[in-house]
Short mmCIF file of C-alpha atoms in Angstrom, two decimals:
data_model
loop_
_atom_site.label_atom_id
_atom_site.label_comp_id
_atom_site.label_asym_id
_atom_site.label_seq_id
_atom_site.Cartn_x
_atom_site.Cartn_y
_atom_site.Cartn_z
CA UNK A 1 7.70 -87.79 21.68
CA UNK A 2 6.65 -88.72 25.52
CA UNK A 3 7.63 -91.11 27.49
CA UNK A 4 5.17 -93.73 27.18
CA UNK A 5 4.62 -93.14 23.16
CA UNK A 6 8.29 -94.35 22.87
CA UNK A 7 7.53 -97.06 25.20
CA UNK A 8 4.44 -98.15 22.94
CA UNK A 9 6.71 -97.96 19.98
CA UNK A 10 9.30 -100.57 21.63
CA UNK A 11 6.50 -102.94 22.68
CA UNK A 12 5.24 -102.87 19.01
CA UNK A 13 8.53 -104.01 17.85
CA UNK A 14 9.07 -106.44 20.51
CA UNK A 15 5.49 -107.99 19.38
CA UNK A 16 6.89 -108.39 16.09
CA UNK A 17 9.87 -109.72 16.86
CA UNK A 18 7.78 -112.49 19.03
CA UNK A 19 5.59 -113.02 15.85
CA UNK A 20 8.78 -113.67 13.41
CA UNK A 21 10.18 -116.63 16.30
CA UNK A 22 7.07 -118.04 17.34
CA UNK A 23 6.54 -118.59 13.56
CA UNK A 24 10.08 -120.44 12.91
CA UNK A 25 10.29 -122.02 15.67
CA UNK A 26 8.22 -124.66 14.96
CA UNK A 27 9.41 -124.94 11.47
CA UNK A 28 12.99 -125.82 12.60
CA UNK A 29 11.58 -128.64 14.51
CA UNK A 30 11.37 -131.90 12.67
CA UNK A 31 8.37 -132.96 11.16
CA UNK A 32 5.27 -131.14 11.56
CA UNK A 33 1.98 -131.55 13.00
CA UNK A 34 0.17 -134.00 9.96
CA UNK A 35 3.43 -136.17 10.80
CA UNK A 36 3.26 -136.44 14.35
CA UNK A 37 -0.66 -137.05 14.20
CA UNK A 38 0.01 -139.70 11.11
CA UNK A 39 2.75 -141.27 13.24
CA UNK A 40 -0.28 -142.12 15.67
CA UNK A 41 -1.73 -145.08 13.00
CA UNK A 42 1.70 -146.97 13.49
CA UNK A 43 1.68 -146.26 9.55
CA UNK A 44 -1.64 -147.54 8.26
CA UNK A 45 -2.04 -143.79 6.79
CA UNK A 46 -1.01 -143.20 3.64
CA UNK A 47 0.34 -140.37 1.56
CA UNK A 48 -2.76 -139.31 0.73
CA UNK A 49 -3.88 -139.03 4.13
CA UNK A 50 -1.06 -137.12 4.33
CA UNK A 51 -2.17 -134.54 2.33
CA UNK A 52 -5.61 -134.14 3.42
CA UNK A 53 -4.06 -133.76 7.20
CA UNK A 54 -1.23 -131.79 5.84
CA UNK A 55 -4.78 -129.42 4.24
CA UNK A 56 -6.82 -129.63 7.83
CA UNK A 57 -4.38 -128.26 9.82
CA UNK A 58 -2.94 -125.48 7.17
CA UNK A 59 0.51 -127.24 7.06
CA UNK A 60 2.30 -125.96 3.63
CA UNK A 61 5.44 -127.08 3.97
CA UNK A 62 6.03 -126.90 0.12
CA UNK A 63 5.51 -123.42 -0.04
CA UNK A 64 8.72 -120.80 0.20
CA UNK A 65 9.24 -119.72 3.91
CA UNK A 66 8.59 -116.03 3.22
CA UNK A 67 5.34 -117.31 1.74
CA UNK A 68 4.64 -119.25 4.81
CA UNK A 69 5.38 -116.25 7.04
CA UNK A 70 2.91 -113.95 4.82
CA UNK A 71 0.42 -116.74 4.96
CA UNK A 72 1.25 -116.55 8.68
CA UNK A 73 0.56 -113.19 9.58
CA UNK A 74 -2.72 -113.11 6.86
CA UNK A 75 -4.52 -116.19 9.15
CA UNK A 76 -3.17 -114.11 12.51
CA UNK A 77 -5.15 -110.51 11.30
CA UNK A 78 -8.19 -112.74 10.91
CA UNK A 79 -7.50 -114.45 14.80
CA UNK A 80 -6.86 -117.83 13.13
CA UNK A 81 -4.29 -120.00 15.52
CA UNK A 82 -4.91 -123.41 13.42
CA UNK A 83 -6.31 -126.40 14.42
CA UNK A 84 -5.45 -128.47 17.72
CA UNK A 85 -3.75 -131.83 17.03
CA UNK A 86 -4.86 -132.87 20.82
CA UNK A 87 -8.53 -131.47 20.05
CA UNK A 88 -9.23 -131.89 16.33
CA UNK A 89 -11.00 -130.52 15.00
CA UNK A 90 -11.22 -127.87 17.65
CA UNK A 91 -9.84 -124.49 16.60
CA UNK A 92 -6.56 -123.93 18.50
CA UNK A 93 -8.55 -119.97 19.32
CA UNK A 94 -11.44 -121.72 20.91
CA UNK A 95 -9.34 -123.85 22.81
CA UNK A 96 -7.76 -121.45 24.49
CA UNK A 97 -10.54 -119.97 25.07
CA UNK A 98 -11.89 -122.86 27.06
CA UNK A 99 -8.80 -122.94 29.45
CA UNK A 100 -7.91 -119.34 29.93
CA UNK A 101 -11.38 -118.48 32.17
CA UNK A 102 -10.21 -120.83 34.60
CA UNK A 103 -6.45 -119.71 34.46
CA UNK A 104 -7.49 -115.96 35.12
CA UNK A 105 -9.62 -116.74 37.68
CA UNK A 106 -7.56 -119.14 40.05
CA UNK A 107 -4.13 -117.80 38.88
CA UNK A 108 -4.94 -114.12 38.47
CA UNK A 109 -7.20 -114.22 41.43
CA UNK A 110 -4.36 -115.81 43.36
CA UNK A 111 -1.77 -113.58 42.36
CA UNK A 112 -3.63 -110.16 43.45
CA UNK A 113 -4.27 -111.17 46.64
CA UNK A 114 -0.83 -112.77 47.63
CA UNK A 115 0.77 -109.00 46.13
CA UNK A 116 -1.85 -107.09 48.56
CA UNK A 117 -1.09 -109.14 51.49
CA UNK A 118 2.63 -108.79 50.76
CA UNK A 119 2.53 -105.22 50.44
CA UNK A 120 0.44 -104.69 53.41
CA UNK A 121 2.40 -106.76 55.63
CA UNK A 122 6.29 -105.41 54.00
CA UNK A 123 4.84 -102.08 55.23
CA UNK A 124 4.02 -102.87 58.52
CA UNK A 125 7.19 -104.42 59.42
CA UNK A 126 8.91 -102.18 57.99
CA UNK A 127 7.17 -99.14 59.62
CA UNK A 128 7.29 -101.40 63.20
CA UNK A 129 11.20 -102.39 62.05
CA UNK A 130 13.14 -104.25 64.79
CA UNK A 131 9.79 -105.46 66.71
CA UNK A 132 8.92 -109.05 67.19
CA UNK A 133 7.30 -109.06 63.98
CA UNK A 134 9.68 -108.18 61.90
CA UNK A 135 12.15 -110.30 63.39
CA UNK A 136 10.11 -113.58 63.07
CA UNK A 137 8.37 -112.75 59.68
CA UNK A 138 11.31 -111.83 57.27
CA UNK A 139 13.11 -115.46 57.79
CA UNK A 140 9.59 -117.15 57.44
CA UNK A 141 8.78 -115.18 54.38
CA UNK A 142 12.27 -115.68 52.78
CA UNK A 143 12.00 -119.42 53.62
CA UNK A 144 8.33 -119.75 52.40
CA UNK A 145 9.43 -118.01 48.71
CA UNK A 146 12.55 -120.27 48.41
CA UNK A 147 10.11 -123.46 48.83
CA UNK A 148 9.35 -124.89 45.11
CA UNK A 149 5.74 -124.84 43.93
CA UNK A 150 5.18 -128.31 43.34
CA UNK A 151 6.79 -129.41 46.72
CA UNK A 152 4.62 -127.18 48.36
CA UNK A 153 1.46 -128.29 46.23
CA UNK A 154 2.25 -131.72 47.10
CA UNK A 155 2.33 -131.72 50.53
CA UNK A 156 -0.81 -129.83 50.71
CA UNK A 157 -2.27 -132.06 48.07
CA UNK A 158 -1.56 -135.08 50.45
CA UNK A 159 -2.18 -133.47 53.70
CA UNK A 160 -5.56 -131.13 53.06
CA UNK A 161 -6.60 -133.31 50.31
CA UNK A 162 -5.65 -136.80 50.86
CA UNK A 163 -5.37 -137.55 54.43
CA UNK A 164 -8.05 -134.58 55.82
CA UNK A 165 -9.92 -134.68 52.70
CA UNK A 166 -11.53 -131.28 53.08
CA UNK A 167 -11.41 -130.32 49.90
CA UNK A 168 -10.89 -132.17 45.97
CA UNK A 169 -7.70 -133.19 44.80
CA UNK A 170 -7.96 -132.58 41.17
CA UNK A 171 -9.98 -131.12 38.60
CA UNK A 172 -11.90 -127.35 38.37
CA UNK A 173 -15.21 -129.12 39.25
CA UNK A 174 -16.90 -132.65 39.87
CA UNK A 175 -17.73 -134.82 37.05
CA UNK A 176 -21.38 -135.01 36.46
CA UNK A 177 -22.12 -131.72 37.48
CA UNK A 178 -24.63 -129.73 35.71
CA UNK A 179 -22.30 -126.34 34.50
CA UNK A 180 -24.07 -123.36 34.21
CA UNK A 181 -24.80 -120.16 36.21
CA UNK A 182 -25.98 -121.75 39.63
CA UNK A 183 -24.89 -121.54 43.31
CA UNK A 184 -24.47 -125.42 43.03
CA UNK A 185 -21.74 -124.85 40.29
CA UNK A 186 -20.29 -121.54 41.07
CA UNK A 187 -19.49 -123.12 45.03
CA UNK A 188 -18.12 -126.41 43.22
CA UNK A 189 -15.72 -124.64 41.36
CA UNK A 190 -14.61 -122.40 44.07
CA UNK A 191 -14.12 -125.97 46.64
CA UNK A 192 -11.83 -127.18 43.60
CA UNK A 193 -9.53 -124.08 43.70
CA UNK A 194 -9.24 -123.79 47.17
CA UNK A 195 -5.75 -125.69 47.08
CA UNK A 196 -4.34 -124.93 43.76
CA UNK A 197 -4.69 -121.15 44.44
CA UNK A 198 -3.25 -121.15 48.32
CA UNK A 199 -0.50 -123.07 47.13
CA UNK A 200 0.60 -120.17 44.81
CA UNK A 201 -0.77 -117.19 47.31
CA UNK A 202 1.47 -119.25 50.36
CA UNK A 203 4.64 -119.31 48.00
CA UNK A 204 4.38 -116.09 46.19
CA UNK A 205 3.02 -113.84 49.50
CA UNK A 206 6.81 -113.89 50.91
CA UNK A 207 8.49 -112.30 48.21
CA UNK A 208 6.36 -109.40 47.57
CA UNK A 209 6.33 -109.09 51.80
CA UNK A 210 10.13 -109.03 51.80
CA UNK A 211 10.73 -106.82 48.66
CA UNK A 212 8.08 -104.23 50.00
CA UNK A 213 9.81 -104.50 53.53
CA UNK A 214 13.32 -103.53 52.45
CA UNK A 215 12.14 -101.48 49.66
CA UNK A 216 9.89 -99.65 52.44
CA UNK A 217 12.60 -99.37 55.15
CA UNK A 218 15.08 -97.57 52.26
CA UNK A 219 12.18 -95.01 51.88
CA UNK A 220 11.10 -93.97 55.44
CA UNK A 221 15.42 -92.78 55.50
CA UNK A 222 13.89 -90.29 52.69
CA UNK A 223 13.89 -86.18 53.91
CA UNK A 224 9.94 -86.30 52.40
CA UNK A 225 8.90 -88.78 55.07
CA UNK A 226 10.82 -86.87 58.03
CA UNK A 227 9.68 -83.63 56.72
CA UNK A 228 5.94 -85.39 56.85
CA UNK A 229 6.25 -86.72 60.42
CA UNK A 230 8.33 -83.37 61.50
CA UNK A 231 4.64 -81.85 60.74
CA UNK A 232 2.85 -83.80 62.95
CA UNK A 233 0.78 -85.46 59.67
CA UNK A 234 -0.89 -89.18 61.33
CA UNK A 235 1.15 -92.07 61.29
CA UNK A 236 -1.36 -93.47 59.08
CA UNK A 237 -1.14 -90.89 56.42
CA UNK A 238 2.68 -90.92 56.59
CA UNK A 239 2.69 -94.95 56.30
CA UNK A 240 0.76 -94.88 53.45
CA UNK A 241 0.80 -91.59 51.86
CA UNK A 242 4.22 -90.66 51.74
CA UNK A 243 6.66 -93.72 52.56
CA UNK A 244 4.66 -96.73 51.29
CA UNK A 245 3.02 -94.75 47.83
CA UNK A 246 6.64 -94.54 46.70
CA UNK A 247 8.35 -97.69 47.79
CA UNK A 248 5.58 -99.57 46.19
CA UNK A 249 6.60 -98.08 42.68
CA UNK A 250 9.44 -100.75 42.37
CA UNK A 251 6.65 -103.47 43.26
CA UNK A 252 5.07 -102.68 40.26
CA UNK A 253 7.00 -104.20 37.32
CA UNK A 254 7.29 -107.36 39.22
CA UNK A 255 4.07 -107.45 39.72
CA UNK A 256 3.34 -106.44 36.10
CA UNK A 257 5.34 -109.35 34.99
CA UNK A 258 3.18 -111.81 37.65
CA UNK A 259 0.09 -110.52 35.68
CA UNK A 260 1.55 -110.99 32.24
CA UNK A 261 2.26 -114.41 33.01
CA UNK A 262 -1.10 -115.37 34.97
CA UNK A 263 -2.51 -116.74 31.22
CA UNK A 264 0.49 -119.06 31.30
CA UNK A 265 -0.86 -120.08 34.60
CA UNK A 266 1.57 -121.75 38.02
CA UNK A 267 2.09 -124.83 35.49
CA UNK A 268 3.54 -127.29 37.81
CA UNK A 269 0.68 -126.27 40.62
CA UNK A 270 -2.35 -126.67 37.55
CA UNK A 271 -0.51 -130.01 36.64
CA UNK A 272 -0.21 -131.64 40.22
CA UNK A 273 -3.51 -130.77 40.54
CA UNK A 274 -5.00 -131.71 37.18
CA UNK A 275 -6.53 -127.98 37.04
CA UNK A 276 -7.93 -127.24 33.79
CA UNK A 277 -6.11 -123.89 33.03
CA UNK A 278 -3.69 -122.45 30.43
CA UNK A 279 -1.03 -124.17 32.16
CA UNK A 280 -2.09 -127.86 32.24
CA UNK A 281 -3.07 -127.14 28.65
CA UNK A 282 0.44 -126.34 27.35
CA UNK A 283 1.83 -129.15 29.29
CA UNK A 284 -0.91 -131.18 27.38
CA UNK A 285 0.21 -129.79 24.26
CA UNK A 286 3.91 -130.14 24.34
CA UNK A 287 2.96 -134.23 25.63
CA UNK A 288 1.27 -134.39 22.44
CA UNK A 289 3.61 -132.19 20.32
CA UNK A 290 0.68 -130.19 19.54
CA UNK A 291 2.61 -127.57 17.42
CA UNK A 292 -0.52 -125.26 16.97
CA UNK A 293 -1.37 -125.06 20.35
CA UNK A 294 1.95 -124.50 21.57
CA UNK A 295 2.32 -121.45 18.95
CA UNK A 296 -0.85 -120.22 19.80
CA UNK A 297 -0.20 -120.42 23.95
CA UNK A 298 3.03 -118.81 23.48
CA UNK A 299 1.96 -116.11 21.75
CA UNK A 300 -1.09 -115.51 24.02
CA UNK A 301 1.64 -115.13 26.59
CA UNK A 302 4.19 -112.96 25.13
CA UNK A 303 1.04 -110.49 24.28
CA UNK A 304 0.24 -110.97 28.04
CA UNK A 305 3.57 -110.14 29.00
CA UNK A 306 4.08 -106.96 26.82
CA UNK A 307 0.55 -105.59 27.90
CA UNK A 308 1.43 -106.10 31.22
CA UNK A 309 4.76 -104.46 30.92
CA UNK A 310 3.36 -100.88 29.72
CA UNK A 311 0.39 -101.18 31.93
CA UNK A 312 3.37 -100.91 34.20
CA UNK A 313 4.66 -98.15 32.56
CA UNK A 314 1.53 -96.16 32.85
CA UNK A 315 1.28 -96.39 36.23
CA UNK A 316 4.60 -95.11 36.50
CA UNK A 317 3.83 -92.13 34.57
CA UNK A 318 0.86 -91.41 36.41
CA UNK A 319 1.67 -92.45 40.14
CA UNK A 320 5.41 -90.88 39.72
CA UNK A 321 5.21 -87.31 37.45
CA UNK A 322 8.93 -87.14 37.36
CA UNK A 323 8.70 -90.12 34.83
CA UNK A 324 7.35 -87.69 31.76
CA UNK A 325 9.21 -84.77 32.93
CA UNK A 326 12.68 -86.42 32.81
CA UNK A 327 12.16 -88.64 29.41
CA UNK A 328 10.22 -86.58 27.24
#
């Protein structure tokens, strides 16, 4: 069996195992969703309205808990989530589906750009090691990635926003705006995630930068990259062909892991700045012990995670043929 075939196997398990605790979880939590939305009328509800809210959202707590978990799995092979306590009578699926366009495109969006920057700029210093550059940058960087995201989203909420007001302060678009597939919209939307996404490419560009720059300097040491400049190759194609190709390979389940979480989106940057992604959404959801939702956004993120993580595998396999050959 090769290398990645075992690999698929694990994830599969892993999935399960996600399945099995995102189902009890919520069922070792007191109460349940027709509670917490009856607890809403101060009482006025009664046990029949129990019932029939105990019916709409596909509550059976008097069943067995195996018979649950079937039950569970059944309305999961047919992509049902359940019904949104926040958004009845709104399908927790669609939802999601709602929120996770603008999570992808500001978070995921965000996130590739502050990983090429970071690499680019780890491999420069590191191939100009010792310069002014790389004795300015590396303290910056390291002070830049230690900075927490809301702090930082703050202070350019107040300072861009606020005081300069160049751009919105909340929101993915202006209220009253016609939505659709126009310039008018399309710029709109981009003006609102101007802040929310350089907050997370300012804080998350100085760790990839510093990882690729030590990583980096640990490679060009390596006999292949002497060997490569002993036969008077271009310091471009040594840079990049030979020393940066492999010290990026280390890069890649971190940045794996960044991808798999982009559907949960930078939370506490979506909530300072009221951004309509995944993020604000489960923040939403556990305000409003929104049990559904919170299973269903948990579980869109574990799958997230897992695909992400043998995507990562993959490349390995393919950008590093020593992968196959020593685990098959």
């Amino acid at each position: 069996m090769s290398y990645l075939a075992r690999r698929f196997g694990f994830y599969l398990v892993t999935l399960w195992v996600a399945l099995t605790i995102n189902f009890l979880l919520p069922r070792l939590m007191p109460g349940n969703p027709a509670i917490a939305l009856l607890a809403k009328f101060n009482g006025r509800l009664g046990p029949q309205a129990l019932k029939a809210i105990e019916v709409a959202f596909g509550v059976h707590v008097h069943e067995s808990l195996l018979t649950q978990y079937a039950q569970y799995l059944g309305q999961l092979a047919h992509g049902n989530l359940g019904v949104s306590l926040t958004f009845f009578p709104e399908p927790v699926g669609q939802v999601i589906a709602n929120a996770l366009p603008w999570t992808l495109g500001l978070v995921g969006t965000a996130t590739v750009i502050s990983f090429a920057l970071g690499m680019l700029v780890g491999v420069y210093t590191a191939w100009h090691r010792g310069g002014a550059l790389d004795t300015v940058l590396p303290p910056v960087f390291t002070m830049m990635y230690g900075l927490p995201y809301f702090w930082v989203a703050l202070a350019i909420l107040y300072l861009v926003g606020f005081d300069l007001h160049w751009f919105p302060i909340s929101g993915g678009y202006t209220d009253g705006i016609t939505q659709g597939l126009t310039m008018n919209y399309f710029l709109d939307v981009i003006n609102h995630a101007v802040l929310p996404a350089f907050t997370i490419v300012l804080t998350a560009l100085g760790y990839w930068a510093v990882n690729m720059r030590n990583t980096m300097i640990t490679t060009l040491s390596e006999d292949y990259v002497t060997m490569a400049s002993a036969k008077g190759l271009k310091e471009r194609a040594v840079m990049f062909g030979y020393a940066a190709r492999n010290a990026i390979l280390p890069n890649l389940t971190g940045f794996a892991m960044s991808l798999g979480f982009v559907v949960s989106g930078a939370i506490l940057t979506e909530i300072v700045f009221s951004y309509p992604g995944v993020g604000y959404m489960l923040f939403q959801a556990v305000e409003q012990e929104d049990y559904p939702l919170i299973q269903g956004l948990l579980l869109l993120i574990v799958i997230a995670v897992l695909a992400a993580n043998f995507i990562a595998d993959v490349l390995y396999a393919v950008l590093d043929p020593r992968v196959n050959k020593e685990r098959s």
